[in-house]
Coordinates of C-alpha atoms in Angstrom, one line a residue:
M1 CA 76.7 66.0 32.7
T2 CA 76.6 69.8 32.8
Q3 CA 72.9 70.0 33.8
Q4 CA 73.5 67.5 36.5
T5 CA 76.4 69.3 37.8
L6 CA 74.6 72.5 37.9
S7 CA 71.7 71.1 39.6
R8 CA 73.7 69.1 42.3
P9 CA 72.9 70.4 45.9
P10 CA 75.8 72.1 47.6
A11 CA 78.1 70.0 49.6
E12 CA 77.5 70.1 53.4
P13 CA 80.1 71.8 55.3
A14 CA 82.8 69.6 56.6
K15 CA 82.5 68.3 60.4
G16 CA 84.0 70.8 62.7
T17 CA 83.4 73.9 60.3
T18 CA 80.8 75.3 62.6
A19 CA 82.8 74.8 65.7
T20 CA 85.8 76.5 64.0
L21 CA 83.7 79.5 62.8
R22 CA 82.4 79.8 66.5
G23 CA 86.0 79.8 67.7
R24 CA 87.1 82.5 65.2
A25 CA 84.1 84.7 66.3
L26 CA 85.1 84.1 70.0
L27 CA 88.7 85.1 69.3
S28 CA 87.5 88.1 67.5
A29 CA 85.4 89.2 70.3
V30 CA 88.0 88.6 72.8
N31 CA 90.8 90.5 71.1
G32 CA 94.6 91.1 71.9
Q33 CA 93.5 94.4 73.7
N34 CA 91.0 92.7 75.9
L35 CA 93.5 89.8 76.6
S36 CA 96.1 92.4 77.6
L37 CA 93.6 93.9 80.0
I38 CA 92.6 90.6 81.5
G39 CA 96.3 89.8 82.1
A40 CA 96.9 93.1 83.7
L41 CA 93.8 92.6 86.0
A42 CA 95.0 89.2 87.0
V43 CA 98.3 90.7 87.9
V44 CA 96.8 93.5 90.1
L45 CA 94.4 91.0 91.7
I46 CA 97.3 88.4 92.5
L47 CA 99.6 91.2 93.8
F48 CA 97.3 93.0 96.0
G49 CA 95.5 89.7 97.1
T50 CA 99.1 88.4 98.2
L51 CA 99.8 91.7 100.1
N52 CA 96.3 91.8 101.8
D53 CA 94.2 88.8 102.7
N54 CA 91.0 90.8 102.7
Y55 CA 91.7 92.2 99.3
L56 CA 89.9 89.4 97.5
S57 CA 87.2 88.9 99.9
W58 CA 83.7 89.1 98.5
S59 CA 82.9 92.3 100.6
N60 CA 85.8 94.2 99.1
I61 CA 85.0 93.1 95.5
Q62 CA 81.6 94.5 96.0
V63 CA 83.2 97.8 97.4
I64 CA 85.3 97.9 94.1
G65 CA 82.2 97.3 92.1
E66 CA 80.3 100.1 93.6
A67 CA 83.3 102.4 93.3
V68 CA 83.6 101.8 89.6
T69 CA 80.1 102.3 88.8
I70 CA 79.9 106.1 88.3
T71 CA 83.2 106.1 86.3
G72 CA 81.9 103.1 84.4
L73 CA 78.6 104.9 83.2
L74 CA 80.8 107.9 82.0
A75 CA 83.2 105.6 80.3
V76 CA 80.6 103.7 78.5
V77 CA 79.2 106.8 76.9
Q78 CA 82.7 108.2 76.4
T79 CA 83.3 105.2 74.5
V80 CA 80.3 105.9 72.0
I81 CA 81.4 109.6 71.3
I82 CA 85.1 108.5 70.9
I83 CA 84.0 105.9 68.3
C84 CA 82.0 108.6 66.7
G85 CA 85.1 110.8 66.4
G86 CA 84.3 113.2 69.2
L87 CA 85.1 113.6 72.8
D88 CA 83.5 115.0 76.0
I89 CA 85.6 116.3 78.6
S90 CA 82.7 117.8 80.5
V91 CA 81.1 114.6 81.7
G92 CA 82.5 115.0 85.3
S93 CA 81.1 118.5 85.6
Q94 CA 77.8 117.3 84.2
A95 CA 77.4 114.6 86.7
G96 CA 78.2 117.1 89.6
L97 CA 75.6 119.5 88.3
A98 CA 73.1 116.7 88.0
S99 CA 73.9 115.6 91.4
V100 CA 73.2 119.1 92.9
V101 CA 70.0 119.5 90.8
S102 CA 68.6 116.0 91.9
A103 CA 69.1 116.8 95.7
M104 CA 67.8 120.4 95.4
A105 CA 64.7 119.4 93.5
F106 CA 64.2 116.4 95.9
T107 CA 64.1 118.8 98.8
S108 CA 62.0 121.4 97.2
A109 CA 59.4 118.8 96.2
G110 CA 59.0 117.5 99.8
S111 CA 61.6 114.6 99.5
N112 CA 59.9 113.4 96.2
S113 CA 62.7 111.2 94.7
L114 CA 61.0 111.1 91.1
V115 CA 61.1 114.7 90.9
G116 CA 64.7 114.9 91.9
M117 CA 65.6 112.3 89.4
A118 CA 63.5 113.8 86.5
A119 CA 65.0 117.1 87.1
A120 CA 68.6 115.8 86.9
V121 CA 67.8 113.9 83.7
G122 CA 66.2 117.0 82.2
V123 CA 69.3 119.0 83.0
G124 CA 71.4 116.3 81.4
I125 CA 69.5 116.3 78.2
V126 CA 69.7 120.2 77.9
I127 CA 73.6 120.0 78.5
G128 CA 73.9 117.2 76.1
V129 CA 72.0 118.9 73.3
L130 CA 73.7 122.2 74.1
N131 CA 77.2 120.6 73.7
G132 CA 76.1 118.9 70.4
L133 CA 74.7 122.3 69.0
I134 CA 77.9 124.2 69.9
I135 CA 80.2 121.5 68.3
V136 CA 77.9 121.0 65.1
Y137 CA 76.5 124.5 64.3
G138 CA 79.1 126.6 66.1
R139 CA 81.8 124.7 64.4
V140 CA 83.8 124.4 67.6
N141 CA 86.3 121.5 68.0
A142 CA 84.8 118.9 70.4
T143 CA 87.8 119.1 72.7
I144 CA 87.5 122.8 73.1
A145 CA 83.7 123.0 73.3
T146 CA 83.6 120.4 76.2
L147 CA 86.6 121.8 78.0
A148 CA 84.8 125.0 78.1
G149 CA 81.7 123.0 79.4
L150 CA 83.9 121.4 82.0
A151 CA 84.5 124.8 83.5
A152 CA 81.0 126.2 82.9
Y153 CA 79.0 123.3 84.3
K154 CA 81.2 123.1 87.3
G155 CA 80.6 127.0 87.9
V156 CA 77.0 126.5 87.5
A157 CA 76.8 123.7 90.0
Q158 CA 78.9 125.8 92.5
L159 CA 76.7 128.9 91.9
V160 CA 73.3 127.1 92.6
S161 CA 74.7 125.3 95.6
G162 CA 76.8 128.1 97.0
G163 CA 79.7 125.6 96.7
S164 CA 78.6 123.3 99.4
A165 CA 76.6 119.9 99.5
Q166 CA 72.9 120.3 99.2
G167 CA 70.1 118.4 100.8
Y168 CA 69.9 114.9 102.5
V169 CA 68.3 112.1 100.5
L170 CA 69.0 109.0 102.6
N171 CA 65.8 109.6 104.4
N172 CA 64.0 108.4 101.2
D173 CA 63.5 104.6 100.3
V174 CA 64.3 105.0 96.6
F175 CA 67.8 106.8 97.3
I176 CA 68.4 104.3 100.1
F177 CA 67.7 101.4 97.7
L178 CA 70.1 102.8 95.0
S179 CA 72.9 103.4 97.7
R180 CA 72.5 100.3 99.8
G181 CA 70.3 97.7 97.9
K182 CA 71.2 94.5 96.5
V183 CA 69.8 92.3 93.9
A184 CA 71.1 88.7 93.7
G185 CA 73.8 89.5 96.0
L186 CA 75.1 92.4 93.8
P187 CA 74.8 96.2 94.6
V188 CA 71.9 97.9 92.8
M189 CA 74.5 100.4 91.4
V190 CA 76.5 97.5 89.7
W191 CA 73.3 96.3 88.0
I192 CA 72.6 99.6 86.7
L193 CA 76.0 99.9 85.2
A194 CA 75.5 96.6 83.7
L195 CA 72.1 97.2 82.2
V196 CA 73.5 100.6 80.6
A197 CA 76.6 98.8 79.2
V198 CA 74.5 96.0 77.8
A199 CA 72.1 98.5 76.1
V200 CA 74.9 100.6 74.7
H201 CA 76.8 97.3 73.4
V202 CA 73.6 96.1 71.6
L203 CA 73.1 99.5 70.1
L204 CA 76.8 99.7 68.8
R205 CA 77.0 96.2 67.5
Y206 CA 73.6 94.9 66.4
T207 CA 71.8 98.0 65.1
D208 CA 72.1 100.3 62.1
I209 CA 72.5 103.2 64.5
G210 CA 75.6 101.6 65.8
R211 CA 77.0 100.7 62.3
N212 CA 76.7 104.4 61.3
I213 CA 78.3 105.6 64.5
Y214 CA 81.3 103.5 63.6
A215 CA 81.1 104.7 59.9
I216 CA 81.0 108.4 61.1
G217 CA 84.1 107.9 63.2
G218 CA 85.9 105.9 60.6
N219 CA 85.6 108.1 57.6
A220 CA 83.1 111.1 58.1
T221 CA 83.3 112.2 54.4
A222 CA 82.3 108.7 53.2
A223 CA 79.5 108.5 55.9
R224 CA 78.2 111.7 54.6
L225 CA 78.2 110.6 50.9
A226 CA 76.3 107.4 52.0
G227 CA 73.4 109.5 53.2
I228 CA 74.1 109.4 57.1
N229 CA 73.0 112.7 58.9
I230 CA 76.2 113.3 60.9
N231 CA 74.8 116.3 62.6
K232 CA 71.9 114.5 63.8
Y233 CA 73.9 111.7 65.2
L234 CA 76.4 113.8 66.9
I235 CA 73.8 115.9 68.7
S236 CA 72.0 112.6 69.5
V237 CA 75.1 111.1 71.0
Y238 CA 75.9 114.1 73.2
A239 CA 72.3 113.9 74.5
M240 CA 72.8 110.5 75.3
I241 CA 75.9 111.4 77.3
G242 CA 73.9 114.1 79.1
V243 CA 71.3 111.6 80.1
V244 CA 73.8 108.9 81.3
A245 CA 75.9 111.7 83.2
A246 CA 72.7 112.7 84.9
V247 CA 72.2 109.0 86.0
A248 CA 75.7 109.0 87.3
G249 CA 75.1 112.3 89.1
I250 CA 71.8 110.6 90.6
L251 CA 73.9 107.8 91.8
L252 CA 76.5 110.1 93.2
T253 CA 73.8 111.7 95.4
A254 CA 72.6 108.4 96.6
R255 CA 76.1 107.3 97.4
T256 CA 77.1 110.5 99.2
G257 CA 73.6 111.1 100.8
S258 CA 73.5 114.7 99.3
G259 CA 74.1 116.8 96.2
Q260 CA 77.8 117.3 95.4
P261 CA 78.8 120.1 93.2
T262 CA 82.4 118.9 93.0
S263 CA 83.3 116.4 95.6
G264 CA 82.9 112.9 94.0
S265 CA 82.7 114.3 90.5
E266 CA 86.3 115.8 90.1
G267 CA 88.4 114.0 87.8
L268 CA 85.8 111.6 86.4
E269 CA 86.4 112.9 83.0
L270 CA 90.0 111.9 83.0
K271 CA 89.1 108.5 84.4
A272 CA 86.4 107.9 81.8
I273 CA 88.8 109.0 78.9
T274 CA 91.6 106.8 80.4
A275 CA 89.3 103.7 80.7
A276 CA 88.0 104.2 77.0
A277 CA 91.5 104.5 75.6
L278 CA 92.9 101.6 77.6
G279 CA 89.8 99.6 76.5
G280 CA 90.8 99.9 72.9
C281 CA 89.0 103.1 71.6
V282 CA 91.1 104.9 69.1
L283 CA 91.0 108.6 69.8
K284 CA 90.6 109.4 66.0
G285 CA 87.3 107.4 66.0
G286 CA 85.9 104.5 64.3
K287 CA 87.2 101.7 66.8
G288 CA 86.4 100.5 70.2
G289 CA 83.8 98.6 72.2
V290 CA 82.0 98.5 75.6
G291 CA 83.5 95.1 76.6
G292 CA 87.1 96.5 76.6
T293 CA 86.0 99.8 78.5
L294 CA 84.4 97.8 81.1
L295 CA 87.6 95.7 81.6
A296 CA 89.6 98.9 81.8
V297 CA 87.3 100.5 84.3
T298 CA 87.6 97.4 86.5
L299 CA 91.3 97.3 86.2
L300 CA 91.5 101.0 87.2
G301 CA 89.1 100.4 90.2
A302 CA 90.9 97.4 91.4
L303 CA 94.3 99.3 91.1
E304 CA 93.0 102.3 93.0
N305 CA 91.3 100.0 95.7
G306 CA 94.7 98.1 96.1
L307 CA 96.7 101.3 96.5
T308 CA 94.2 102.6 99.1
V309 CA 94.2 99.4 101.0
E310 CA 97.8 99.3 101.3
G311 CA 97.9 102.9 102.5
I312 CA 99.8 104.4 99.6
N313 CA 99.3 108.1 99.1
A314 CA 96.3 109.0 97.0
F315 CA 98.3 111.4 94.9
W316 CA 100.1 108.4 93.2
Q317 CA 96.5 107.1 92.0
S318 CA 96.3 110.3 89.9
V319 CA 99.9 109.6 88.6
A320 CA 99.1 105.9 87.7
Q321 CA 96.0 107.2 85.8
G322 CA 98.0 109.8 83.9
M323 CA 100.6 107.3 83.1
L324 CA 98.1 104.6 81.9
L325 CA 96.3 107.1 79.6
V326 CA 99.9 107.9 78.0
I327 CA 100.6 104.2 77.7
A328 CA 97.3 103.5 76.0
V329 CA 97.9 106.3 73.5
V330 CA 101.4 105.2 72.8
I331 CA 100.2 101.7 72.0
Q332 CA 97.4 103.1 69.8
Q333 CA 100.1 105.1 67.8
R334 CA 102.5 102.2 67.4
R335 CA 99.5 99.9 66.2
S336 CA 98.5 102.5 63.6
R337 CA 102.1 102.7 62.5
E338 CA 101.8 106.4 62.1
R339 CA 105.0 108.6 62.0
A340 CA 106.0 110.0 65.4
V341 CA 105.5 113.8 65.8
G342 CA 108.7 115.7 64.9
L343 CA 110.7 112.5 64.2
P344 CA 111.7 111.1 60.7
D345 CA 110.0 108.2 59.4

């Protein structure tokens, strides 16, 4: 009897078990944070769509998509470094410097777009690695190091450009394609954001590198004891940020037609951090994802566009962004059940 029991093949799963598991996987992917963002986005779309008939038109939706591309790129890589337990406040200045370099190199090389883009990416790599080295080997807090970078890279961009826009790139087919081209009815810029987002999502969710990044942000001591080279990961992530910030700078150049030292890149760091925090990234690290960040970027873009369409003072957009960042952090603190600073338990 015992022998027969041991050799009996395992029972087949009950009907509906597979469907149930798939349903649970879907619910875990679309978590409460993302559902909240979807709900908020729906409210914004309905509100401004009611106030203005053209708000939900296909042409305006494309405008929103193009407008959030640069912020979206920076928010995606900001998500990675926040998950890793770090922060990069200098991403906007990096994009501005890359924009200037791309336009100046393009002009110097006789309107060669590849030279301009390669120069921008090269500068991005150098900046990213420099940030990582300062943080890792200089033992400087990431917030302080990148805050210094915010000022320094903006200053460098203004010095090399004389504080004014550089070059004109919309006489080149590549930059024209980046600025105005469409693929399958969607702007090229939107496709670039989608490709970068998918690549980063796959990296985080389906590779050992991604699992190690979550481990570093979740518990750096445990990650180090597990044999993960934290220094190498941090420098690599900051280098990746530099590359993506350079791509954002190139798109900024294509969109505006020239290299912009500050115009267009001012405040991008706040938008990127706000989007990552709204998207579910815990600022202490270890939690977050690209999907939530993209939803938050879309929400911010839809809100900003709606305020602009209704003619509301642009200064209120900054107020709204600041309030949303505070709300996102407050929600995180409540969920973590941490004691409020200066208040009794």
